[in-house]
PDB file of C-alpha atoms in Angstrom:
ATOM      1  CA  UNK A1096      -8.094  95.620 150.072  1.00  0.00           C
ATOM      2  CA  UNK A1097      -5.417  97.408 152.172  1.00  0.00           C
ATOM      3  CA  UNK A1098      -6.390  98.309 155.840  1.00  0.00           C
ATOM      4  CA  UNK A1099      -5.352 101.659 157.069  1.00  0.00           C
ATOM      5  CA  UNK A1100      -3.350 100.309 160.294  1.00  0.00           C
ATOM      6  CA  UNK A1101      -4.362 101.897 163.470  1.00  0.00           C
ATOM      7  CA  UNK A1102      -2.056 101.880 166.380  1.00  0.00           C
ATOM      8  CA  UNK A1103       1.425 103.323 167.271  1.00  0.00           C
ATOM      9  CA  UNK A1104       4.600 101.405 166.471  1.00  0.00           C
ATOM     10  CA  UNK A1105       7.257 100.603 168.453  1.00  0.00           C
ATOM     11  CA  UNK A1106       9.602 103.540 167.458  1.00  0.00           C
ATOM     12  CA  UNK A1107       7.014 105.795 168.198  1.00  0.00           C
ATOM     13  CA  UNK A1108       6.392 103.954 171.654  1.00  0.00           C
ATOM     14  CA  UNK A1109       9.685 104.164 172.580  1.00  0.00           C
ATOM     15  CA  UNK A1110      10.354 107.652 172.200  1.00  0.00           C
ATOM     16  CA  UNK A1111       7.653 108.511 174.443  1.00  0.00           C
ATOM     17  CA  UNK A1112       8.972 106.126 177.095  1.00  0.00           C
ATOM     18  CA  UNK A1113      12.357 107.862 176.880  1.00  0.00           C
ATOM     19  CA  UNK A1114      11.246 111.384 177.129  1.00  0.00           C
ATOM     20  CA  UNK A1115       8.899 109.984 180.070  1.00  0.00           C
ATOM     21  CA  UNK A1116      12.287 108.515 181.653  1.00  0.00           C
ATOM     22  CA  UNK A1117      13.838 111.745 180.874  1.00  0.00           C
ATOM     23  CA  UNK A1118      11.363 113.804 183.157  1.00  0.00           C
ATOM     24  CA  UNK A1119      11.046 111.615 185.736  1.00  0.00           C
ATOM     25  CA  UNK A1120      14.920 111.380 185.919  1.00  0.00           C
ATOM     26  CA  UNK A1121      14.506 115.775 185.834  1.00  0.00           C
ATOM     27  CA  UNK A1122      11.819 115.472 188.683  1.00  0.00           C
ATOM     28  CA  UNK A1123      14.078 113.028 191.211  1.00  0.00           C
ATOM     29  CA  UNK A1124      17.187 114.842 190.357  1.00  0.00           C
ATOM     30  CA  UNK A1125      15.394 118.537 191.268  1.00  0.00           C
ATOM     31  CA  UNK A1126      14.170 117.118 194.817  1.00  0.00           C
ATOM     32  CA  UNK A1127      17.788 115.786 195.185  1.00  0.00           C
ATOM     33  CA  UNK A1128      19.302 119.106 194.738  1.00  0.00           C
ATOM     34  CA  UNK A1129      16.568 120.521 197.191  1.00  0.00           C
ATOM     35  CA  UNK A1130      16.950 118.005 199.744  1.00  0.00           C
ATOM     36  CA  UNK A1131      20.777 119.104 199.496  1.00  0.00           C
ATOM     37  CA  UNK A1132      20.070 123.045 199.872  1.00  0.00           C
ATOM     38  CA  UNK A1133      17.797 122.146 203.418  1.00  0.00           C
ATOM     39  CA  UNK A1134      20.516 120.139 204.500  1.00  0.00           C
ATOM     40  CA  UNK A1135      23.639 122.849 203.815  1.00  0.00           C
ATOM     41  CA  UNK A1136      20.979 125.871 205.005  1.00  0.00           C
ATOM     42  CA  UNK A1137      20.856 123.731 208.726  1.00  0.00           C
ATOM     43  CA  UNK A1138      25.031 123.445 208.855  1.00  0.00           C
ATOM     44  CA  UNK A1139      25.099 126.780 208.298  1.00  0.00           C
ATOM     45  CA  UNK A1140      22.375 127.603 210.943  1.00  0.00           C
ATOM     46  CA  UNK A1141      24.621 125.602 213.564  1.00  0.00           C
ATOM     47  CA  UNK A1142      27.568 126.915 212.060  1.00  0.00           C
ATOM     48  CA  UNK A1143      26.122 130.247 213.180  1.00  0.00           C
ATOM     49  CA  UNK A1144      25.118 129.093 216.439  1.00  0.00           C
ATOM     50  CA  UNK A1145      28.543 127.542 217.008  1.00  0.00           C
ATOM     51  CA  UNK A1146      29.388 131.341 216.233  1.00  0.00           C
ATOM     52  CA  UNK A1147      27.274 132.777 218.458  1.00  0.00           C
ATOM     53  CA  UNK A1148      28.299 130.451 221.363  1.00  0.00           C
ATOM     54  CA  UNK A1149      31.878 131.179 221.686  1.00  0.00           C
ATOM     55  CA  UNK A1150      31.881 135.110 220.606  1.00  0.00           C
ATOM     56  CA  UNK A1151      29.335 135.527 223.830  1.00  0.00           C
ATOM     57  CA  UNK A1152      31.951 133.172 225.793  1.00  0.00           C
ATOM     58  CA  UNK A1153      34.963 135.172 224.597  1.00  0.00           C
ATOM     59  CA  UNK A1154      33.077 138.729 225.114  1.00  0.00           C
ATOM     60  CA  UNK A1155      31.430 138.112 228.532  1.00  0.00           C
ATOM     61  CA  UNK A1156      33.664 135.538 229.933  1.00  0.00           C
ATOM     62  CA  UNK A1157      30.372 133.271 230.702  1.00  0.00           C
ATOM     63  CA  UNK A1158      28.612 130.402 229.221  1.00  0.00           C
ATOM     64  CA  UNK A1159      25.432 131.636 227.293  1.00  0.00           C
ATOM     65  CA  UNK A1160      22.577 130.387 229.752  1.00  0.00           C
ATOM     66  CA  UNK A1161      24.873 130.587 233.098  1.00  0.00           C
ATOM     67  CA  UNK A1162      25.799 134.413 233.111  1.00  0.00           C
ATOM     68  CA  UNK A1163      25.769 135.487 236.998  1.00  0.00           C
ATOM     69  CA  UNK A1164      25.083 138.992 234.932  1.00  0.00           C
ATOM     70  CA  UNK A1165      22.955 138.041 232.783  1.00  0.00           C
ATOM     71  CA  UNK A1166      20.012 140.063 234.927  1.00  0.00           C
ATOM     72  CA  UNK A1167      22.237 143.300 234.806  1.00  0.00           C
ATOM     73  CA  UNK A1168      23.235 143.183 231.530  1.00  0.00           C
ATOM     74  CA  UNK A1169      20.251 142.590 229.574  1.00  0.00           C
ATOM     75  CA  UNK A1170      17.896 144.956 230.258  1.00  0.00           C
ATOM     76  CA  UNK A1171      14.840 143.768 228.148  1.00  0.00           C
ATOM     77  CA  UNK A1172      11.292 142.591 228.338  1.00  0.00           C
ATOM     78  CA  UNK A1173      11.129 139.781 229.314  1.00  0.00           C
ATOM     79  CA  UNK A1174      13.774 139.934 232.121  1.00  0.00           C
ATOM     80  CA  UNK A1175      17.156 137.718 231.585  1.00  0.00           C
ATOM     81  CA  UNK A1176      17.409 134.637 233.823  1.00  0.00           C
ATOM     82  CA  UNK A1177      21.207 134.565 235.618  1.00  0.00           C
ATOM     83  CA  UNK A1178      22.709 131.641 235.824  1.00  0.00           C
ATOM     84  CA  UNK A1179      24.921 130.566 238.839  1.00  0.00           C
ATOM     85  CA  UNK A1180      28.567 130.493 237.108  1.00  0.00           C
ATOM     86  CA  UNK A1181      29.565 126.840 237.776  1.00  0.00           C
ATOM     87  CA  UNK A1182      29.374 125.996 234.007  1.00  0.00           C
ATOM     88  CA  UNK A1183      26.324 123.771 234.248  1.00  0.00           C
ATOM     89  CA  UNK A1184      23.290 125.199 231.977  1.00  0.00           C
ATOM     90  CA  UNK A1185      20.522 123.485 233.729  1.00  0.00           C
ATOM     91  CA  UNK A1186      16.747 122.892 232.379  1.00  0.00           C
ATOM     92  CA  UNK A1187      15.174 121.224 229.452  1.00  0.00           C
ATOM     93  CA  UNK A1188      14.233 123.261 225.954  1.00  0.00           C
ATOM     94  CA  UNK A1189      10.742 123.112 226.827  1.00  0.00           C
ATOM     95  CA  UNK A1190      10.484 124.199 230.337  1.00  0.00           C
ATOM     96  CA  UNK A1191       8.494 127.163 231.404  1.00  0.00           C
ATOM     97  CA  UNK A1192      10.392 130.305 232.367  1.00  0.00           C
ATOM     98  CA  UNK A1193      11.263 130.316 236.245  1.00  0.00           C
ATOM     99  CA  UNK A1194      10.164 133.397 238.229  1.00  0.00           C
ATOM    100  CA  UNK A1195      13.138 136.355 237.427  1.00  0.00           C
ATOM    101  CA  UNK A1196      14.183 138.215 240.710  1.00  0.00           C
ATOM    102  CA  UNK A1197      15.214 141.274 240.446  1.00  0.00           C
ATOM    103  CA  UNK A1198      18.517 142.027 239.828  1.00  0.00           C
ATOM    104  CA  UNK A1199      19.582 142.701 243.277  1.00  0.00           C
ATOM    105  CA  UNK A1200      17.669 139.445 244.730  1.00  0.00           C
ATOM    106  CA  UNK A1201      19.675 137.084 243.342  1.00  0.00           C
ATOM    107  CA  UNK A1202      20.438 134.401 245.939  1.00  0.00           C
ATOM    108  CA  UNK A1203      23.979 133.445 246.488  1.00  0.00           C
ATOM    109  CA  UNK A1204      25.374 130.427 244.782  1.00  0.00           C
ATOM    110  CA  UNK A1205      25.628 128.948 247.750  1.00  0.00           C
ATOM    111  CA  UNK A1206      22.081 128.860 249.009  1.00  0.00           C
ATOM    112  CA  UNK A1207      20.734 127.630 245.302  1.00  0.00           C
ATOM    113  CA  UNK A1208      18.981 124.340 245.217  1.00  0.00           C
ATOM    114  CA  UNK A1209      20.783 121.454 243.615  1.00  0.00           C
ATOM    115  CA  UNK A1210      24.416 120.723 243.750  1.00  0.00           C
ATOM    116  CA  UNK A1211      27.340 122.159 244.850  1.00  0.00           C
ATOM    117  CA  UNK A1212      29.488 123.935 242.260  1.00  0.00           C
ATOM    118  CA  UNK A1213      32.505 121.590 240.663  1.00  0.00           C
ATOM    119  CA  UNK A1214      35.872 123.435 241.010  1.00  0.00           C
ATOM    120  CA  UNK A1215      36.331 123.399 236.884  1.00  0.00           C
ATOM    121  CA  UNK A1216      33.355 124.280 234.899  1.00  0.00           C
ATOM    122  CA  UNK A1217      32.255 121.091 233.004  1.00  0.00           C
ATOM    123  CA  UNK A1218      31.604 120.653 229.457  1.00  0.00           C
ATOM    124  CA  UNK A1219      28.333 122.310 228.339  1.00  0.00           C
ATOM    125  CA  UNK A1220      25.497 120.119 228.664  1.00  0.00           C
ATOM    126  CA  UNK A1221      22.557 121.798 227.332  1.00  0.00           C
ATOM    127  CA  UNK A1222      20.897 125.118 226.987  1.00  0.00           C
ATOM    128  CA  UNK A1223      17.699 126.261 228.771  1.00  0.00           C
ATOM    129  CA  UNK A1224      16.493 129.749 226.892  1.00  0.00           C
ATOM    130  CA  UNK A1225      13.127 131.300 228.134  1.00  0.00           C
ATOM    131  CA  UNK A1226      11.989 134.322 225.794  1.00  0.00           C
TER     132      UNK A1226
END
């Protein structure tokens, strides 16, 4: 009378779990290492727009977003916005575009809205950009 035993044994059940440990282990350690990449690929990307900042600063002698020349020197569609030189980049990120004048209808800085010009340009404070 011997019964044919039907079943797995614990060696066998084992192994499996393993190699399922091992995967899983593969799976979290492959979103790790992508998780990583997005995070070096966005220093880079301010690394670049750290870059950006201060070569426009050290070729144009301006803050990017508060160029008095910005209307005269970029000559593309749509228009460039000048700022007023005082150092202050005013707006939010996601406000519309204000109406361009034409480069010779720029007000003076004196008759702009808001307040008056500091005598030393403050630290930047944030960037308008209308494109």
């Amino acid at each position: 009378m011997n019964k044919a035993q039907k079943g797995f044994t614990l060696v066998e059940i084992a192994i499996v779990l393993v190699i399922i440990g091992l995967l899983l282990g593969g799976i979290l350690k492959g979103q790790e290492m992508i998780t990583q990449a997005k995070i070096k690929n966005v220093m880079a990307d301010f690394s670049g727009i750290s870059a950006a900042y201060h070569g426009y600063q050290d070729r144009y002698r301006a803050i990017p977003g508060d160029d008095p020349n910005a209307g005269t020197r970029w000559i593309t569609a749509p228009a460039a916005v000048p700022g007023t030189g005082d150092g202050i980049v005013g707006g939010t990120y996601n406000a519309a575009c204000p109406a361009v004048p034409a480069a010779g209808d720029r007000p003076a800085a004196a008759a702009m809205p808001g307040p008056p010009a500091p005598a030393s340009p403050p630290p930047h404070r944030g960037a308008a950009w209308c494109g």
